[in-house]
């Protein structure tokens, strides 16, 4: 009997050349090297998404040497579905290569009802990671983050939970995300004292959102902690998507969460000027936006979220030129501060 499978999906065998073109950077003063481009699963891996496309994205990423996949307990939608779908794809394609992968997850935002399904208590963090491991079919994650500061739980409890998570074998490393400079400094100090150093801080960072430059990057550098940037393209604003207006099918055009039409319109003059600089550099605007972050040596890796393989390939081409001349730096800074 013949099997008429028309999906086009065949057994996955990674490219033998997967580590020949990707560049890697050390995270702080650790032993970990991360690809300069990492793949975030915030979008495009939920139950509502095209999961065949998602699986092909993961395959292509690994073939390109992108061995860092970043998730969180509430990625989807619905919550948990990105981890569930990743777990299936991991079983199908990547389980033999677990030792080559660097997989991260997080907890800190609302995940389940009741007093223990949010923020930064020891109970929430440990329970959440246990659930994440089951969804992803993993024995451990390489990196577990506290996703955001908790104004009510003592920092000692939250960092103590991260220390316990490593000592219990649930994670190899821990990190923090969305922490302002002062709190990050305290968290890093507590973890160091506990004997479980903070590996990395994941922060929103782009040409249009440079808050990390006001002290946080200095704290991380002094503490020997890496920085991985998310939303480098500001939900698509730093791409060619909005150069000629707001498409009806775009995030801003549809009024989707995280990007409003008014925000795009406000930033459009800067976006157009930045695009001129990118063209002069022989790059697309999105490539220059990623290059601008990697130009900062405090940045270990840039997380990209893509819906198409072509976007992933285009983003990776950024690594062909991440340097900026003094003239280019002056031009970009003048546009950003105008």
PDB file of N, CA and C in Angstrom, residues 8-67:
ATOM      1  N   UNK A   8       5.126  17.241   1.706  1.00  0.00           N
ATOM      2  CA  UNK A   8       6.474  17.604   1.269  1.00  0.00           C
ATOM      3  C   UNK A   8       7.490  17.531   2.379  1.00  0.00           C
ATOM      4  N   UNK A   9       7.075  17.142   3.582  1.00  0.00           N
ATOM      5  CA  UNK A   9       7.963  17.070   4.735  1.00  0.00           C
ATOM      6  C   UNK A   9       8.624  15.702   4.788  1.00  0.00           C
ATOM      7  N   UNK A  10       9.924  15.667   4.652  1.00  0.00           N
ATOM      8  CA  UNK A  10      10.670  14.416   4.698  1.00  0.00           C
ATOM      9  C   UNK A  10      11.477  14.348   5.989  1.00  0.00           C
ATOM     10  N   UNK A  11      12.069  13.206   6.257  1.00  0.00           N
ATOM     11  CA  UNK A  11      12.887  13.050   7.459  1.00  0.00           C
ATOM     12  C   UNK A  11      14.009  14.083   7.460  1.00  0.00           C
ATOM     13  N   UNK A  12      14.196  14.733   8.594  1.00  0.00           N
ATOM     14  CA  UNK A  12      15.151  15.846   8.674  1.00  0.00           C
ATOM     15  C   UNK A  12      16.560  15.360   8.951  1.00  0.00           C
ATOM     16  N   UNK A  13      17.481  15.797   8.119  1.00  0.00           N
ATOM     17  CA  UNK A  13      18.908  15.601   8.340  1.00  0.00           C
ATOM     18  C   UNK A  13      19.572  16.963   8.247  1.00  0.00           C
ATOM     19  N   UNK A  14      20.132  17.467   9.349  1.00  0.00           N
ATOM     20  CA  UNK A  14      20.719  18.809   9.341  1.00  0.00           C
ATOM     21  C   UNK A  14      21.858  18.936   8.334  1.00  0.00           C
ATOM     22  N   UNK A  15      22.066  20.144   7.884  1.00  0.00           N
ATOM     23  CA  UNK A  15      23.160  20.436   6.964  1.00  0.00           C
ATOM     24  C   UNK A  15      24.509  20.203   7.645  1.00  0.00           C
ATOM     25  N   UNK A  16      25.404  19.554   6.935  1.00  0.00           N
ATOM     26  CA  UNK A  16      26.759  19.351   7.464  1.00  0.00           C
ATOM     27  C   UNK A  16      27.520  20.667   7.575  1.00  0.00           C
ATOM     28  N   UNK A  17      27.033  21.688   6.882  1.00  0.00           N
ATOM     29  CA  UNK A  17      27.716  22.990   6.875  1.00  0.00           C
ATOM     30  C   UNK A  17      27.095  23.977   7.856  1.00  0.00           C
ATOM     31  N   UNK A  18      26.333  23.484   8.829  1.00  0.00           N
ATOM     32  CA  UNK A  18      25.544  24.382   9.675  1.00  0.00           C
ATOM     33  C   UNK A  18      26.368  25.328  10.547  1.00  0.00           C
ATOM     34  N   UNK A  19      27.610  25.022  10.783  1.00  0.00           N
ATOM     35  CA  UNK A  19      28.410  25.911  11.632  1.00  0.00           C
ATOM     36  C   UNK A  19      29.478  26.683  10.860  1.00  0.00           C
ATOM     37  N   UNK A  20      29.380  26.683   9.548  1.00  0.00           N
ATOM     38  CA  UNK A  20      30.433  27.298   8.750  1.00  0.00           C
ATOM     39  C   UNK A  20      30.240  28.783   8.479  1.00  0.00           C
ATOM     40  N   UNK A  21      29.003  29.268   8.583  1.00  0.00           N
ATOM     41  CA  UNK A  21      28.773  30.676   8.244  1.00  0.00           C
ATOM     42  C   UNK A  21      28.287  31.508   9.435  1.00  0.00           C
ATOM     43  N   UNK A  22      27.632  30.893  10.403  1.00  0.00           N
ATOM     44  CA  UNK A  22      27.133  31.640  11.550  1.00  0.00           C
ATOM     45  C   UNK A  22      28.289  32.124  12.429  1.00  0.00           C
ATOM     46  N   UNK A  23      28.114  33.306  12.991  1.00  0.00           N
ATOM     47  CA  UNK A  23      29.089  33.859  13.928  1.00  0.00           C
ATOM     48  C   UNK A  23      28.526  33.750  15.342  1.00  0.00           C
ATOM     49  N   UNK A  24      29.427  33.553  16.306  1.00  0.00           N
ATOM     50  CA  UNK A  24      29.016  33.343  17.691  1.00  0.00           C
ATOM     51  C   UNK A  24      29.744  34.314  18.614  1.00  0.00           C
ATOM     52  N   UNK A  25      29.061  34.669  19.695  1.00  0.00           N
ATOM     53  CA  UNK A  25      29.647  35.577  20.682  1.00  0.00           C
ATOM     54  C   UNK A  25      29.516  34.972  22.074  1.00  0.00           C
ATOM     55  N   UNK A  26      30.499  35.273  22.902  1.00  0.00           N
ATOM     56  CA  UNK A  26      30.480  34.794  24.282  1.00  0.00           C
ATOM     57  C   UNK A  26      29.502  35.620  25.107  1.00  0.00           C
ATOM     58  N   UNK A  27      28.738  34.934  25.929  1.00  0.00           N
ATOM     59  CA  UNK A  27      27.781  35.621  26.801  1.00  0.00           C
ATOM     60  C   UNK A  27      28.479  36.033  28.090  1.00  0.00           C
ATOM     61  N   UNK A  28      28.771  37.328  28.187  1.00  0.00           N
ATOM     62  CA  UNK A  28      29.445  37.847  29.371  1.00  0.00           C
ATOM     63  C   UNK A  28      30.772  37.166  29.600  1.00  0.00           C
ATOM     64  N   UNK A  29      30.998  36.739  30.866  1.00  0.00           N
ATOM     65  CA  UNK A  29      32.241  36.040  31.201  1.00  0.00           C
ATOM     66  C   UNK A  29      31.975  34.548  31.427  1.00  0.00           C
ATOM     67  N   UNK A  30      31.018  34.017  30.677  1.00  0.00           N
ATOM     68  CA  UNK A  30      30.670  32.603  30.811  1.00  0.00           C
ATOM     69  C   UNK A  30      31.403  31.763  29.772  1.00  0.00           C
ATOM     70  N   UNK A  31      31.118  30.472  29.796  1.00  0.00           N
ATOM     71  CA  UNK A  31      31.669  29.577  28.784  1.00  0.00           C
ATOM     72  C   UNK A  31      30.768  29.405  27.591  1.00  0.00           C
ATOM     73  N   UNK A  32      29.631  30.122  27.567  1.00  0.00           N
ATOM     74  CA  UNK A  32      28.617  29.926  26.535  1.00  0.00           C
ATOM     75  C   UNK A  32      28.809  30.884  25.358  1.00  0.00           C
ATOM     76  N   UNK A  33      28.803  30.302  24.161  1.00  0.00           N
ATOM     77  CA  UNK A  33      28.777  31.073  22.923  1.00  0.00           C
ATOM     78  C   UNK A  33      27.384  30.957  22.326  1.00  0.00           C
ATOM     79  N   UNK A  34      26.804  32.082  21.955  1.00  0.00           N
ATOM     80  CA  UNK A  34      25.489  32.090  21.321  1.00  0.00           C
ATOM     81  C   UNK A  34      25.613  32.622  19.899  1.00  0.00           C
ATOM     82  N   UNK A  35      24.757  32.150  19.000  1.00  0.00           N
ATOM     83  CA  UNK A  35      24.782  32.701  17.638  1.00  0.00           C
ATOM     84  C   UNK A  35      24.395  34.179  17.678  1.00  0.00           C
ATOM     85  N   UNK A  36      24.996  34.961  16.811  1.00  0.00           N
ATOM     86  CA  UNK A  36      24.670  36.387  16.795  1.00  0.00           C
ATOM     87  C   UNK A  36      23.207  36.620  16.430  1.00  0.00           C
ATOM     88  N   UNK A  37      22.622  35.704  15.689  1.00  0.00           N
ATOM     89  CA  UNK A  37      21.192  35.720  15.397  1.00  0.00           C
ATOM     90  C   UNK A  37      20.567  34.497  16.068  1.00  0.00           C
ATOM     91  N   UNK A  38      19.598  34.712  16.939  1.00  0.00           N
ATOM     92  CA  UNK A  38      18.872  33.620  17.586  1.00  0.00           C
ATOM     93  C   UNK A  38      17.413  33.673  17.150  1.00  0.00           C
ATOM     94  N   UNK A  39      16.720  32.549  17.277  1.00  0.00           N
ATOM     95  CA  UNK A  39      15.331  32.477  16.823  1.00  0.00           C
ATOM     96  C   UNK A  39      14.382  32.493  18.009  1.00  0.00           C
ATOM     97  N   UNK A  40      13.474  33.491  18.018  1.00  0.00           N
ATOM     98  CA  UNK A  40      12.467  33.595  19.053  1.00  0.00           C
ATOM     99  C   UNK A  40      11.149  32.987  18.577  1.00  0.00           C
ATOM    100  N   UNK A  41      10.469  32.296  19.481  1.00  0.00           N
ATOM    101  CA  UNK A  41       9.216  31.623  19.129  1.00  0.00           C
ATOM    102  C   UNK A  41       8.016  32.334  19.750  1.00  0.00           C
ATOM    103  N   UNK A  42       8.140  33.627  19.978  1.00  0.00           N
ATOM    104  CA  UNK A  42       7.052  34.419  20.556  1.00  0.00           C
ATOM    105  C   UNK A  42       5.818  34.375  19.656  1.00  0.00           C
ATOM    106  N   UNK A  43       6.044  34.554  18.358  1.00  0.00           N
ATOM    107  CA  UNK A  43       4.966  34.504  17.378  1.00  0.00           C
ATOM    108  C   UNK A  43       5.208  33.329  16.424  1.00  0.00           C
ATOM    109  N   UNK A  44       4.175  32.933  15.715  1.00  0.00           N
ATOM    110  CA  UNK A  44       4.235  31.979  14.598  1.00  0.00           C
ATOM    111  C   UNK A  44       4.350  30.512  14.998  1.00  0.00           C
ATOM    112  N   UNK A  45       4.271  30.198  16.294  1.00  0.00           N
ATOM    113  CA  UNK A  45       4.370  28.811  16.729  1.00  0.00           C
ATOM    114  C   UNK A  45       3.189  28.382  17.598  1.00  0.00           C
ATOM    115  N   UNK A  46       2.145  29.208  17.659  1.00  0.00           N
ATOM    116  CA  UNK A  46       0.957  28.874  18.432  1.00  0.00           C
ATOM    117  C   UNK A  46       0.011  27.967  17.668  1.00  0.00           C
ATOM    118  N   UNK A  47      -1.036  27.534  18.325  1.00  0.00           N
ATOM    119  CA  UNK A  47      -1.982  26.607  17.697  1.00  0.00           C
ATOM    120  C   UNK A  47      -2.694  27.226  16.490  1.00  0.00           C
ATOM    121  N   UNK A  48      -2.778  28.549  16.449  1.00  0.00           N
ATOM    122  CA  UNK A  48      -3.475  29.193  15.331  1.00  0.00           C
ATOM    123  C   UNK A  48      -2.589  29.342  14.099  1.00  0.00           C
ATOM    124  N   UNK A  49      -1.292  29.004  14.241  1.00  0.00           N
ATOM    125  CA  UNK A  49      -0.337  29.248  13.165  1.00  0.00           C
ATOM    126  C   UNK A  49      -0.162  28.027  12.263  1.00  0.00           C
ATOM    127  N   UNK A  50       0.480  28.250  11.126  1.00  0.00           N
ATOM    128  CA  UNK A  50       0.802  27.191  10.180  1.00  0.00           C
ATOM    129  C   UNK A  50       1.993  26.410  10.733  1.00  0.00           C
ATOM    130  N   UNK A  51       1.725  25.241  11.292  1.00  0.00           N
ATOM    131  CA  UNK A  51       2.768  24.508  12.005  1.00  0.00           C
ATOM    132  C   UNK A  51       3.738  23.799  11.072  1.00  0.00           C
ATOM    133  N   UNK A  52       3.312  23.498   9.856  1.00  0.00           N
ATOM    134  CA  UNK A  52       4.266  22.969   8.879  1.00  0.00           C
ATOM    135  C   UNK A  52       5.300  24.037   8.560  1.00  0.00           C
ATOM    136  N   UNK A  53       4.839  25.265   8.380  1.00  0.00           N
ATOM    137  CA  UNK A  53       5.750  26.385   8.146  1.00  0.00           C
ATOM    138  C   UNK A  53       6.675  26.592   9.341  1.00  0.00           C
ATOM    139  N   UNK A  54       6.128  26.480  10.558  1.00  0.00           N
ATOM    140  CA  UNK A  54       6.932  26.652  11.765  1.00  0.00           C
ATOM    141  C   UNK A  54       8.036  25.602  11.838  1.00  0.00           C
ATOM    142  N   UNK A  55       7.699  24.362  11.498  1.00  0.00           N
ATOM    143  CA  UNK A  55       8.698  23.296  11.537  1.00  0.00           C
ATOM    144  C   UNK A  55       9.808  23.538  10.515  1.00  0.00           C
ATOM    145  N   UNK A  56       9.423  24.009   9.338  1.00  0.00           N
ATOM    146  CA  UNK A  56      10.429  24.315   8.317  1.00  0.00           C
ATOM    147  C   UNK A  56      11.313  25.481   8.746  1.00  0.00           C
ATOM    148  N   UNK A  57      10.755  26.439   9.481  1.00  0.00           N
ATOM    149  CA  UNK A  57      11.556  27.547  10.001  1.00  0.00           C
ATOM    150  C   UNK A  57      12.619  27.045  10.969  1.00  0.00           C
ATOM    151  N   UNK A  58      12.226  26.149  11.874  1.00  0.00           N
ATOM    152  CA  UNK A  58      13.191  25.604  12.827  1.00  0.00           C
ATOM    153  C   UNK A  58      14.290  24.834  12.108  1.00  0.00           C
ATOM    154  N   UNK A  59      13.901  24.047  11.124  1.00  0.00           N
ATOM    155  CA  UNK A  59      14.896  23.279  10.365  1.00  0.00           C
ATOM    156  C   UNK A  59      15.895  24.206   9.663  1.00  0.00           C
ATOM    157  N   UNK A  60      15.362  25.226   9.013  1.00  0.00           N
ATOM    158  CA  UNK A  60      16.244  26.149   8.294  1.00  0.00           C
ATOM    159  C   UNK A  60      17.167  26.877   9.256  1.00  0.00           C
ATOM    160  N   UNK A  61      16.640  27.288  10.390  1.00  0.00           N
ATOM    161  CA  UNK A  61      17.459  27.989  11.375  1.00  0.00           C
ATOM    162  C   UNK A  61      18.643  27.120  11.798  1.00  0.00           C
ATOM    163  N   UNK A  62      18.366  25.866  12.145  1.00  0.00           N
ATOM    164  CA  UNK A  62      19.442  24.980  12.594  1.00  0.00           C
ATOM    165  C   UNK A  62      20.441  24.722  11.476  1.00  0.00           C
ATOM    166  N   UNK A  63      19.947  24.596  10.251  1.00  0.00           N
ATOM    167  CA  UNK A  63      20.841  24.411   9.106  1.00  0.00           C
ATOM    168  C   UNK A  63      21.792  25.595   8.938  1.00  0.00           C
ATOM    169  N   UNK A  64      21.347  26.775   9.390  1.00  0.00           N
ATOM    170  CA  UNK A  64      22.154  27.992   9.267  1.00  0.00           C
ATOM    171  C   UNK A  64      23.054  28.224  10.479  1.00  0.00           C
ATOM    172  N   UNK A  65      23.037  27.301  11.426  1.00  0.00           N
ATOM    173  CA  UNK A  65      23.869  27.467  12.612  1.00  0.00           C
ATOM    174  C   UNK A  65      23.190  28.226  13.733  1.00  0.00           C
ATOM    175  N   UNK A  66      21.900  28.517  13.570  1.00  0.00           N
ATOM    176  CA  UNK A  66      21.133  29.154  14.640  1.00  0.00           C
ATOM    177  C   UNK A  66      20.666  28.036  15.570  1.00  0.00           C
ATOM    178  N   UNK A  67      21.417  27.808  16.617  1.00  0.00           N
ATOM    179  CA  UNK A  67      21.138  26.683  17.514  1.00  0.00           C
ATOM    180  C   UNK A  67      20.481  27.121  18.821  1.00  0.00           C
TER     181      UNK A  67
END
